[in-house]
mmCIF file of C-alpha atoms in Angstrom:
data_model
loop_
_atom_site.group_PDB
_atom_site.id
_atom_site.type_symbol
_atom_site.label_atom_id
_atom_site.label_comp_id
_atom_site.label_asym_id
_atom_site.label_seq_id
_atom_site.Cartn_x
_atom_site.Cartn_y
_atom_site.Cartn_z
ATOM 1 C CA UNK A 86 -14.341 -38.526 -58.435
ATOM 2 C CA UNK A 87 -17.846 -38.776 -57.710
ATOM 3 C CA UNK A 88 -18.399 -40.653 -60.952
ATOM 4 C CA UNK A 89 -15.593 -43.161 -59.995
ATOM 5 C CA UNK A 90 -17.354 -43.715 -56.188
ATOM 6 C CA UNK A 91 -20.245 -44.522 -58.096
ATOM 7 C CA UNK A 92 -18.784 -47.037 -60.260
ATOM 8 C CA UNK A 93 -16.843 -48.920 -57.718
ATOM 9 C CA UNK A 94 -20.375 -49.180 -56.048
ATOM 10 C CA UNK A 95 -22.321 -50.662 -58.732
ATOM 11 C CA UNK A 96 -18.938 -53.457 -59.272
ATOM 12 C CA UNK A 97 -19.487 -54.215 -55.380
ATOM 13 C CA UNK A 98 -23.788 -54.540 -55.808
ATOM 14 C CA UNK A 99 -23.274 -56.169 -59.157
ATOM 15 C CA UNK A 100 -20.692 -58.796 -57.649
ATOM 16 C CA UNK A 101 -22.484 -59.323 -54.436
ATOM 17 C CA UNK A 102 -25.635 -60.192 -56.362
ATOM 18 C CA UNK A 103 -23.418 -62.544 -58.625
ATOM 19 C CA UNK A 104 -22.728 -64.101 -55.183
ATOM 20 C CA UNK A 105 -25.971 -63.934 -53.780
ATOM 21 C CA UNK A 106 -27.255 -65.687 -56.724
ATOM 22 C CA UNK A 107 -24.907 -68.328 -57.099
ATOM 23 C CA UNK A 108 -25.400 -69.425 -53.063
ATOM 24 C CA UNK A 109 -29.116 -69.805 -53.508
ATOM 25 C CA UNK A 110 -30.422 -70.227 -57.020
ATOM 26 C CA UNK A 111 -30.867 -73.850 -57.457
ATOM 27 C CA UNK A 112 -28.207 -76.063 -59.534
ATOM 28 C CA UNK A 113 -28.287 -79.625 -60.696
ATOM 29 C CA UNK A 114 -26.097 -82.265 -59.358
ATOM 30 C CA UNK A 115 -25.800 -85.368 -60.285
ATOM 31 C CA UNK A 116 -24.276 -88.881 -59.832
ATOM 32 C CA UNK A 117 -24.301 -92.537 -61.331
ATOM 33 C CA UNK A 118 -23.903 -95.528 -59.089
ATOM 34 C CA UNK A 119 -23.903 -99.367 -60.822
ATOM 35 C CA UNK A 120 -25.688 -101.780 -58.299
ATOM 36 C CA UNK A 121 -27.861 -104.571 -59.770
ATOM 37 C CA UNK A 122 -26.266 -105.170 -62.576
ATOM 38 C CA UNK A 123 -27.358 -101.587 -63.417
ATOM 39 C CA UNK A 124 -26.227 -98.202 -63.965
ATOM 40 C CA UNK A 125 -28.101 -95.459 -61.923
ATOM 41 C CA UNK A 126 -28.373 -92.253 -62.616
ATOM 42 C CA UNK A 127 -29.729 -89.385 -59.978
ATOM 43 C CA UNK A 128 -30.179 -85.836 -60.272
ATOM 44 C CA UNK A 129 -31.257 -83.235 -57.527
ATOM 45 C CA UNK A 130 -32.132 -79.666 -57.814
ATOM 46 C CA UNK A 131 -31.053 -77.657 -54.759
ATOM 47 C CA UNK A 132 -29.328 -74.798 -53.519
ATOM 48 C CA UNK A 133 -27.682 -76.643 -50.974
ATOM 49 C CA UNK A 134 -24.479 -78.716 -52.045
ATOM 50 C CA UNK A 135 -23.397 -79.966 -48.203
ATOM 51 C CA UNK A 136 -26.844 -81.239 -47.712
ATOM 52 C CA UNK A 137 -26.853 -82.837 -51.341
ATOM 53 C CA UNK A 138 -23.394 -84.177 -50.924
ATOM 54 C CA UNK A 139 -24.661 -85.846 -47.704
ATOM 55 C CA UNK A 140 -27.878 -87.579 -49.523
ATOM 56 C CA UNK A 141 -25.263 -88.710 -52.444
ATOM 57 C CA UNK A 142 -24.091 -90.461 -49.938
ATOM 58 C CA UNK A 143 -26.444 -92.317 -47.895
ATOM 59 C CA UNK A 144 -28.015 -93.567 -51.304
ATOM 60 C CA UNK A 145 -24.644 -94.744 -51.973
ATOM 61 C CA UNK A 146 -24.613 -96.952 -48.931
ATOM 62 C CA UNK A 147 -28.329 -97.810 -49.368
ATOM 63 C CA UNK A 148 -28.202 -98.904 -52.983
ATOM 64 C CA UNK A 149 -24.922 -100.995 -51.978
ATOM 65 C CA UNK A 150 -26.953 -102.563 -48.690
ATOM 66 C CA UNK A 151 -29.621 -104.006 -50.758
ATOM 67 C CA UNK A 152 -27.487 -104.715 -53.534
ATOM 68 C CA UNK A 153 -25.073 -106.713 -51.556
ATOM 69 C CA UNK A 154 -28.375 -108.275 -48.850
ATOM 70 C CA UNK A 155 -30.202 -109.760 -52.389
ATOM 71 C CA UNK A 156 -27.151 -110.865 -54.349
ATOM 72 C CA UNK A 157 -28.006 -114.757 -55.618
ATOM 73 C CA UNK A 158 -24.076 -115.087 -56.985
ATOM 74 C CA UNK A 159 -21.751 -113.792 -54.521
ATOM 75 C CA UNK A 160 -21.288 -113.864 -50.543
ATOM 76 C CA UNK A 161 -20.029 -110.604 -48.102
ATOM 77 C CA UNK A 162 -17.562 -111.211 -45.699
ATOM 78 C CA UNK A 163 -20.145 -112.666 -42.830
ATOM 79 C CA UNK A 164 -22.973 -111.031 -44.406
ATOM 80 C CA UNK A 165 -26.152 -113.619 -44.543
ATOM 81 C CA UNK A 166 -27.753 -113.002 -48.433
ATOM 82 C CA UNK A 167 -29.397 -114.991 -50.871
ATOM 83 C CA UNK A 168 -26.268 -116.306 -51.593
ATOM 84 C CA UNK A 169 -25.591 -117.659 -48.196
ATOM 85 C CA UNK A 170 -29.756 -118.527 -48.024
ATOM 86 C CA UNK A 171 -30.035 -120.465 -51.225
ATOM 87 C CA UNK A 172 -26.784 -121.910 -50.955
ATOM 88 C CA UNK A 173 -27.378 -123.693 -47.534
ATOM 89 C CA UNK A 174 -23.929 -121.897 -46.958
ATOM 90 C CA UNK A 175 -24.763 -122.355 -43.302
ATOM 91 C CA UNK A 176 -26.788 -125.849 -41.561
ATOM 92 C CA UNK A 177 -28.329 -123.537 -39.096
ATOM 93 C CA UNK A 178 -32.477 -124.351 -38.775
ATOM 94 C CA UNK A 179 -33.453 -120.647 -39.101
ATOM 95 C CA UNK A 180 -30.868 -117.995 -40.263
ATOM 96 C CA UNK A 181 -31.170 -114.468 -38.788
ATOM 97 C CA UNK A 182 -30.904 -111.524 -41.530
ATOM 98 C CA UNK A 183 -30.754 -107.913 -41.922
ATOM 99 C CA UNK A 184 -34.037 -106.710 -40.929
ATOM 100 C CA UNK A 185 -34.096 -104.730 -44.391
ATOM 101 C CA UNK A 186 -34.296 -108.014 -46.086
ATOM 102 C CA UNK A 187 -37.057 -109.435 -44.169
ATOM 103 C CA UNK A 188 -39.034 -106.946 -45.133
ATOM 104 C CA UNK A 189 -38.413 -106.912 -48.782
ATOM 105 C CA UNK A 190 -39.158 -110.823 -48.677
ATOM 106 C CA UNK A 191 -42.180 -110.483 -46.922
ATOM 107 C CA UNK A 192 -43.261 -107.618 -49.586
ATOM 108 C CA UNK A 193 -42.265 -110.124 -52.145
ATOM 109 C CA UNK A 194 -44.485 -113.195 -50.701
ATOM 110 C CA UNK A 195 -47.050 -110.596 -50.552
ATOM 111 C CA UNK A 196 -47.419 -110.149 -54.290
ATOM 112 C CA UNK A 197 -47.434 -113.394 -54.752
ATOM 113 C CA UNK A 198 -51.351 -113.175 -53.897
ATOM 114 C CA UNK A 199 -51.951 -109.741 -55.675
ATOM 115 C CA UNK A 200 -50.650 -111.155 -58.985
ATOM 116 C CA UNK A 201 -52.321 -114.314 -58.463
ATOM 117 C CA UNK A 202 -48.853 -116.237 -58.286
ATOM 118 C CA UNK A 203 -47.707 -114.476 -61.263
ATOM 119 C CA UNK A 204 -45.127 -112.914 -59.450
ATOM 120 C CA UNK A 205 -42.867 -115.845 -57.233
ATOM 121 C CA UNK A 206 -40.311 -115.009 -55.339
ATOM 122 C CA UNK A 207 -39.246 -118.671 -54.771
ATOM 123 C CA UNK A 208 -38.566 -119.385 -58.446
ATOM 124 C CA UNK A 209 -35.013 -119.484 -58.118
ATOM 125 C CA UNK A 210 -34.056 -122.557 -59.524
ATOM 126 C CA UNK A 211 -36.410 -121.896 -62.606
ATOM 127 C CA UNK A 212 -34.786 -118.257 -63.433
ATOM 128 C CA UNK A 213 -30.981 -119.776 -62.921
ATOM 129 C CA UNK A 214 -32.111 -122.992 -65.810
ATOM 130 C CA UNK A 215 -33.089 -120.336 -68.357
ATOM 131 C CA UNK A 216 -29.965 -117.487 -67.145
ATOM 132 C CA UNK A 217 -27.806 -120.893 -68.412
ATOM 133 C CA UNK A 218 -29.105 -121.216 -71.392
ATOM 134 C CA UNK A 219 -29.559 -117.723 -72.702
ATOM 135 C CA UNK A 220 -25.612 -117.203 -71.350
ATOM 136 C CA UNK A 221 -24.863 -119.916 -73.186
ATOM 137 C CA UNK A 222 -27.347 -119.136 -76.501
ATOM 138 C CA UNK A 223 -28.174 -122.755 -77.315
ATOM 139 C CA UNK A 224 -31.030 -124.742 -77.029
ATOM 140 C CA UNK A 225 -34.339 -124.220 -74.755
ATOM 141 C CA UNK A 226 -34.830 -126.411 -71.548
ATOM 142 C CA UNK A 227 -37.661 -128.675 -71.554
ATOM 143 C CA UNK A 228 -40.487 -128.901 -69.713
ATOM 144 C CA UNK A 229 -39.393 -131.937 -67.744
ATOM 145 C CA UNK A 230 -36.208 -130.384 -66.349
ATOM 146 C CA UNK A 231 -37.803 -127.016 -65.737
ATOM 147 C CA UNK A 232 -41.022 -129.008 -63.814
ATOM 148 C CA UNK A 233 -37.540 -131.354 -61.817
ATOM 149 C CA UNK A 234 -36.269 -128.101 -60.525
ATOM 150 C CA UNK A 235 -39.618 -126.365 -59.427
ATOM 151 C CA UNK A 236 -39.751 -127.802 -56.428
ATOM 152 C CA UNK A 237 -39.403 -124.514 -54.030
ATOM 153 C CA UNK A 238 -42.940 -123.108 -53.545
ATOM 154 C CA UNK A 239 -43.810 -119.556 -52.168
ATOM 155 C CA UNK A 240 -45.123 -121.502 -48.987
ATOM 156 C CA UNK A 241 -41.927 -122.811 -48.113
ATOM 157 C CA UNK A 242 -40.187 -119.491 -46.832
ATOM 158 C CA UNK A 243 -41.255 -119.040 -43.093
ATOM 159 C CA UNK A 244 -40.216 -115.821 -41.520
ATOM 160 C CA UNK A 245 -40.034 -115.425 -37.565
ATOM 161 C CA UNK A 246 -39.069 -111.989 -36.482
ATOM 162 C CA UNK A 247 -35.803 -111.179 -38.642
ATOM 163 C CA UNK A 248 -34.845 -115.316 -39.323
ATOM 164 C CA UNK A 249 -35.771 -117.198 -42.029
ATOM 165 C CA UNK A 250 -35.864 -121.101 -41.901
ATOM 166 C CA UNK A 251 -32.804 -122.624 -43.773
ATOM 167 C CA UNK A 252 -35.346 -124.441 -46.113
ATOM 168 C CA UNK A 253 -33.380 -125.239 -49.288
ATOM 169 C CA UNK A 254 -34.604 -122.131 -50.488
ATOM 170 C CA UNK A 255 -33.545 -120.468 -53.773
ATOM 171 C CA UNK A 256 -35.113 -116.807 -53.508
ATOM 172 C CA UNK A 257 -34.983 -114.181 -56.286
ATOM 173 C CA UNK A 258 -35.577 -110.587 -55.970
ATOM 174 C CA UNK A 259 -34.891 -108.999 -58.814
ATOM 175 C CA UNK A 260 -37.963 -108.867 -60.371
ATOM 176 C CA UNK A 261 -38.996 -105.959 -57.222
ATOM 177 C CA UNK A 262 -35.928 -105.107 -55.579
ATOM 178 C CA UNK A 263 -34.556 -101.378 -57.963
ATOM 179 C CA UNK A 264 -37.907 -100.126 -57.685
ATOM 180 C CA UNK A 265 -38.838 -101.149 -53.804
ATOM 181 C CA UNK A 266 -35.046 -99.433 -53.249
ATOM 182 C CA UNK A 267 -35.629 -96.349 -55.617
ATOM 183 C CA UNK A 268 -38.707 -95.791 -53.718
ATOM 184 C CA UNK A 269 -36.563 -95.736 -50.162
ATOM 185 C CA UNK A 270 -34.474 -93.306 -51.929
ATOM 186 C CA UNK A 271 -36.957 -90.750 -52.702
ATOM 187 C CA UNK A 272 -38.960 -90.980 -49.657
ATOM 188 C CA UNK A 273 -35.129 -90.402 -48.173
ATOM 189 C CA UNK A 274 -34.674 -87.399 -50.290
ATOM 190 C CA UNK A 275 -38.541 -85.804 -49.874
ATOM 191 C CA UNK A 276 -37.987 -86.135 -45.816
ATOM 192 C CA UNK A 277 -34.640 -84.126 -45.935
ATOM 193 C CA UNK A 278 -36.035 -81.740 -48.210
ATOM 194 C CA UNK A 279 -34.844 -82.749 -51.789
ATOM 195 C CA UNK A 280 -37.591 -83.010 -53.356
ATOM 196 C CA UNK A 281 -36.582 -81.738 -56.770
ATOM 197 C CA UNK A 282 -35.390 -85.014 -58.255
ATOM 198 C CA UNK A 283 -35.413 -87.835 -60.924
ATOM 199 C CA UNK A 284 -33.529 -91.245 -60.332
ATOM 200 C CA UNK A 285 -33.596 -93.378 -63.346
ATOM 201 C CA UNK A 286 -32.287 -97.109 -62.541
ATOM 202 C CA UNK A 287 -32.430 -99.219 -65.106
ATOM 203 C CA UNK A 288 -36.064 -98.115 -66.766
ATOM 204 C CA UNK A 289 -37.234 -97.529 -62.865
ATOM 205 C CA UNK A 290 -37.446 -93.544 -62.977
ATOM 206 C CA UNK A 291 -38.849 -91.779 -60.388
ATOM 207 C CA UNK A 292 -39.420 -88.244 -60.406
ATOM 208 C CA UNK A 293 -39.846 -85.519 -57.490
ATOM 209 C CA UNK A 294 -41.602 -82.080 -57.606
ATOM 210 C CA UNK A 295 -40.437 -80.129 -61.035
ATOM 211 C CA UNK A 296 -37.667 -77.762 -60.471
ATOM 212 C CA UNK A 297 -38.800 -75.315 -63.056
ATOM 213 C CA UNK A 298 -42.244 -74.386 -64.661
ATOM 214 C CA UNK A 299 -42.393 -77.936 -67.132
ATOM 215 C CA UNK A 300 -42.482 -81.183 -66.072
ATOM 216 C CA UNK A 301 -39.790 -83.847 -66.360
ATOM 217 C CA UNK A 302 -39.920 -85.271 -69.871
ATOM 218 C CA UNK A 303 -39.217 -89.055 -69.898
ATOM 219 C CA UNK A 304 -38.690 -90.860 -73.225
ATOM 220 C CA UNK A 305 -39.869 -94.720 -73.835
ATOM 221 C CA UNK A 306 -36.990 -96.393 -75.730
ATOM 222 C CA UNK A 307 -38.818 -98.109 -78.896
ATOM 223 C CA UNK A 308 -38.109 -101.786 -77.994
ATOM 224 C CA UNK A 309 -37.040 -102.609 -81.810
ATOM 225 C CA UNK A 310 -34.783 -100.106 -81.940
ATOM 226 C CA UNK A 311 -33.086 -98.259 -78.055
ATOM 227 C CA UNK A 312 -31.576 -95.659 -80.085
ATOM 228 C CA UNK A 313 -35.380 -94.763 -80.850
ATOM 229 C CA UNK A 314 -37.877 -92.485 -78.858
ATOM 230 C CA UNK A 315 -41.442 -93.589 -79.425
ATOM 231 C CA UNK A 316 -43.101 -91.382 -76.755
ATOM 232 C CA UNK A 317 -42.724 -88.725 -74.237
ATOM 233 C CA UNK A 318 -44.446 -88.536 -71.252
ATOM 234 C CA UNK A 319 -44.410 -85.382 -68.986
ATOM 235 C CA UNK A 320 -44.947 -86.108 -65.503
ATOM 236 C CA UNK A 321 -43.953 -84.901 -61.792
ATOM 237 C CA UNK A 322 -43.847 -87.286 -58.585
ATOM 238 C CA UNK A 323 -44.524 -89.830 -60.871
ATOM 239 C CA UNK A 324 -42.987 -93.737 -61.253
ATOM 240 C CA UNK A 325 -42.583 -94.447 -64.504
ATOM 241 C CA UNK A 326 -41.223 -98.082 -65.480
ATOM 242 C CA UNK A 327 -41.160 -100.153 -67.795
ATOM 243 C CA UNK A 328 -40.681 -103.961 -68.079
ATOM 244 C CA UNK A 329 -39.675 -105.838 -71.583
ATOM 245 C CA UNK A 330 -37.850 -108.414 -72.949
ATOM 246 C CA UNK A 331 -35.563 -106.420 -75.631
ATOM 247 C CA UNK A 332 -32.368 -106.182 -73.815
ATOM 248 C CA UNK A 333 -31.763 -109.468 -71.706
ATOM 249 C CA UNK A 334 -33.272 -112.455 -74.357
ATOM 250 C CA UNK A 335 -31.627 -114.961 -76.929
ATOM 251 C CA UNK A 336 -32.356 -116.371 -79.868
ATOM 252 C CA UNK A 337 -32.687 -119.977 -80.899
ATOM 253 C CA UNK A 338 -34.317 -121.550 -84.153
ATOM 254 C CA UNK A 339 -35.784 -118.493 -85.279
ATOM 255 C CA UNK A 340 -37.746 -117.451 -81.640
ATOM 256 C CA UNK A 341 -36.982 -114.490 -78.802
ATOM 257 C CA UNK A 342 -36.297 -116.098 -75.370
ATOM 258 C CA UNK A 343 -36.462 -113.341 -72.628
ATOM 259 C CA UNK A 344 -35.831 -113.466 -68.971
ATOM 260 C CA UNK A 345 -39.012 -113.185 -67.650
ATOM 261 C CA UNK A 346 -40.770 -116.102 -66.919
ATOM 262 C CA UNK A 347 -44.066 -117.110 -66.472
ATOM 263 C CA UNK A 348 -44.497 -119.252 -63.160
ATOM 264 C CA UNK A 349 -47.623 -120.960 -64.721
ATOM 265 C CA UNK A 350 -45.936 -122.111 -68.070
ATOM 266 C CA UNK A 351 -42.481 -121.734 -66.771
ATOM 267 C CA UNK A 352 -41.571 -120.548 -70.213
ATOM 268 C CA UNK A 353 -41.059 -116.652 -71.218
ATOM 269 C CA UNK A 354 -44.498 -114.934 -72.268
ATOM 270 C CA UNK A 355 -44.478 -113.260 -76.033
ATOM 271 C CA UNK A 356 -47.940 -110.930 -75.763
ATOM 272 C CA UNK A 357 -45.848 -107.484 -76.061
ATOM 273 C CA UNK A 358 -42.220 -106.323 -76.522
ATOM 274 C CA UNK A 359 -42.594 -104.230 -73.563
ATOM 275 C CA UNK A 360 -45.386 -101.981 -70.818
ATOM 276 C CA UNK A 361 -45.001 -99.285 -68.946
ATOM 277 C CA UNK A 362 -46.398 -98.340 -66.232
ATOM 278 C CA UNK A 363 -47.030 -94.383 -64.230
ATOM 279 C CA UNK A 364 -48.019 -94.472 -60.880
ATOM 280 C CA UNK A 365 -47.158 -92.735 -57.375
ATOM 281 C CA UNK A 366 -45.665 -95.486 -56.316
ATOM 282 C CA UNK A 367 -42.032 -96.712 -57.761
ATOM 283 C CA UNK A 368 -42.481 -100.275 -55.688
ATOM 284 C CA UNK A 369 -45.585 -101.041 -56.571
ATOM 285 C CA UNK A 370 -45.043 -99.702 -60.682
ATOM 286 C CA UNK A 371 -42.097 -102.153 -60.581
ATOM 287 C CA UNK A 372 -44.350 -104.724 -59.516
ATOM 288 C CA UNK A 373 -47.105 -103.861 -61.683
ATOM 289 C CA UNK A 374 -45.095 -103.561 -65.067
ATOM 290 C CA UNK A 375 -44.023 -106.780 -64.409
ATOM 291 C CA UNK A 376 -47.358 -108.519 -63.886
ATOM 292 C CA UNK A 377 -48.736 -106.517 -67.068
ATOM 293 C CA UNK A 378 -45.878 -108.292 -69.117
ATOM 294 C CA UNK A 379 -47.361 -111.297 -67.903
ATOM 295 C CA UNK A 380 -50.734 -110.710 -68.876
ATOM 296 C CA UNK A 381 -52.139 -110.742 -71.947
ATOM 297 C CA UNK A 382 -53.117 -107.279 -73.058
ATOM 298 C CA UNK A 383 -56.797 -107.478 -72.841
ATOM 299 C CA UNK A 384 -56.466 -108.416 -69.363
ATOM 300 C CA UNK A 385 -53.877 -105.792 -68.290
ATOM 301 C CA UNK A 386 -56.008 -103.233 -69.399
ATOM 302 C CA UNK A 387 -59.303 -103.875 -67.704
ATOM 303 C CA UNK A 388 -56.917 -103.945 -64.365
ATOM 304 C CA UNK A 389 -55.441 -100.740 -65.142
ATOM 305 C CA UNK A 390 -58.498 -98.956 -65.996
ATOM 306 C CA UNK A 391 -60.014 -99.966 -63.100
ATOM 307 C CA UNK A 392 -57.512 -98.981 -60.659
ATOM 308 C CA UNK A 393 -56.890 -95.286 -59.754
ATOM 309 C CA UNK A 394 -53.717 -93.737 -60.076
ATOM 310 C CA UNK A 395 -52.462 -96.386 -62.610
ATOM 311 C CA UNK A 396 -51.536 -95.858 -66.386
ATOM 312 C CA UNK A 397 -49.816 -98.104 -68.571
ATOM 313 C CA UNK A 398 -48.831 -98.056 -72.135
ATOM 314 C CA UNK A 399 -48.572 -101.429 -73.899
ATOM 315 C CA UNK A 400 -45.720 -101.778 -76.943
ATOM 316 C CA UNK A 401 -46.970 -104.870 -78.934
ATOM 317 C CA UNK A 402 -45.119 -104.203 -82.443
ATOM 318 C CA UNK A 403 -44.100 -101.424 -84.188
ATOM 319 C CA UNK A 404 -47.314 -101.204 -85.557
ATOM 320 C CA UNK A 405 -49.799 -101.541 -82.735
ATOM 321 C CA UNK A 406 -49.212 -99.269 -79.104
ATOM 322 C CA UNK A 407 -51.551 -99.563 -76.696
ATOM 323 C CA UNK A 408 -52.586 -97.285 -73.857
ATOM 324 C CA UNK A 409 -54.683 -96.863 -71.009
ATOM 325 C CA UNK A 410 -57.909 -94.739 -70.560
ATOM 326 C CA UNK A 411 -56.090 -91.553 -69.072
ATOM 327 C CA UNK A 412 -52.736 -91.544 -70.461
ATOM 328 C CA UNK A 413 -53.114 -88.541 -72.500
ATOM 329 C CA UNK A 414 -52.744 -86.489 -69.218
ATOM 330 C CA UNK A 415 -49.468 -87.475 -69.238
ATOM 331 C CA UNK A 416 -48.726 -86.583 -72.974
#
């Protein structure tokens, strides 16, 4: 009997440690969202599924916010967006917005100087000529219509509190807006606690503190071939992203046209297939990946190796990888 008293015992210890294990050891949970033209995916590492369920949420509604607030195609109920901005949807001589979006344009207008205008928000007009031709996968515009159209200049959007003057305007965003939001969303997650994380939207990864004793491995897609791995990088509360031409481009008489475009030559550059940058900061990476594509190499990498906290890694060819001074702490 006494042997049986003992048994039931160690059943009851061994299932209430089960339990006690399950509540509090940490899991993974994870969701995708599809906002900018982009899937998203974002894991967190807790031991709390209410207060992870709760997060899932708010980055729902804050992915959707921004995605709906910097839109250029489509309008939202009375919601005023790019859309309704660059459309001159309304005749109203300064247009009052979400607050949110006034300060992601004034962020934009602000790199406008730290790239030394290779970064320009107001080169709407330019980015829809060249979407129409690469949808269409015919023919390059010239110079003359691209230099007809480039008549917005960065100096034309004036900001007063939370309005914008109804200037014939045609804003873009994309080029900052998944890694200014990604950055929201971490900052979100860190405050409530969540800091075990990586969000990866759309080559914008950021990472939180590691969940377990190695870092979070992140793979660079080779440019010339996605299915393809060409290095892994190990990092934690790191931005890594990368900006490249390989996945949105056409080709015409023999020659890659990509989707970013150079506001000097107001043509796609060609120095590299693709850079990445690693940096605290998944704003300013996105913004700095991009300017590095616009760079020749040589250039990029006397910035980047004279600015702390900044790596990059430079795909030019299958044949020739470049990387900055301290990137092998990352390796």
């Amino acid at each position: 009997m006494k042997r049986i008293w003992i048994f039931l015992v160690l059943i009851i210890l061994i299932i209430f440690g089960f339990i006690i294990y399950n509540k509090y050891s940490i899991k993974c949970y994870e969701k995708d969202f599809y906002y900018f033209d982009t899937y998203i995916n974002i894991k967190i590492y807790s031991n709390n599924s209410k207060k992870v369920d709760k997060a899932f949420n708010y980055i729902d509604e804050l992915f959707k916010s921004y995605h709906e607030l910097t839109d250029r195609y489509n309008s939202y109920n009375n919601l005023i967006n790019l859309y309704t901005i660059n459309n001159n949807v309304l005749k109203d001589e300064y247009l009052k917005i979400d607050k949110k979006l006034t300060k992601l344009i004034k962020y934009g207008i602000s790199l406008y100087d730290k790239s030394n205008g290779k970064i320009d928000i107001s080169m709407g007009n330019i980015i829809d000529i060249w979407k129409g031709y690469r949808e269409s996968g015919y023919g390059i515009p010239s110079l003359e219509e691209l230099n007809y159209v480039n008549y917005n200049k960065i100096s034309d959007i004036k900001l007063k509190n939370n309005q914008i003057k109804n200037n014939n305007l045609n804003i873009d965003l994309g080029c900052i807006v998944k890694g200014y939001v990604t950055k929201e969303v971490g900052e979100y997650l860190e405050k409530n606690n969540l800091d075990k994380f990586i969000i990866n939207a759309g080559g914008n990864v950021l990472t939180g503190k590691k969940y377990k004793k190695d870092k979070y491995k992140i793979g660079l897609e080779k440019p010339t071939n996605t299915a393809d791995i060409y290095k892994i990088i190990k990092v934690e509360n790191k931005a890594v992203v990368t900006s490249g031409g390989y996945l949105r481009y056409y080709e015409y008489n023999g020659n890659k046209y990509h989707h970013i475009i150079d506001p000097e030559t107001l043509f796609p550059t060609n120095y590299m297939e693709s850079v990445t940058v690693i940096t605290s900061d998944s704003a300013y990476a996105d913004f700095m990946s991009t300017y590095l594509f616009l760079l020749p190499v040589d250039e990029g990498l006397e910035i980047v190796n004279n600015t702390e906290d900044l790596e990059a890694i430079w795909y030019i060819s299958d044949d020739k990888i470049v990387t900055s001074e301290g990137i092998n702490k990352y390796e």
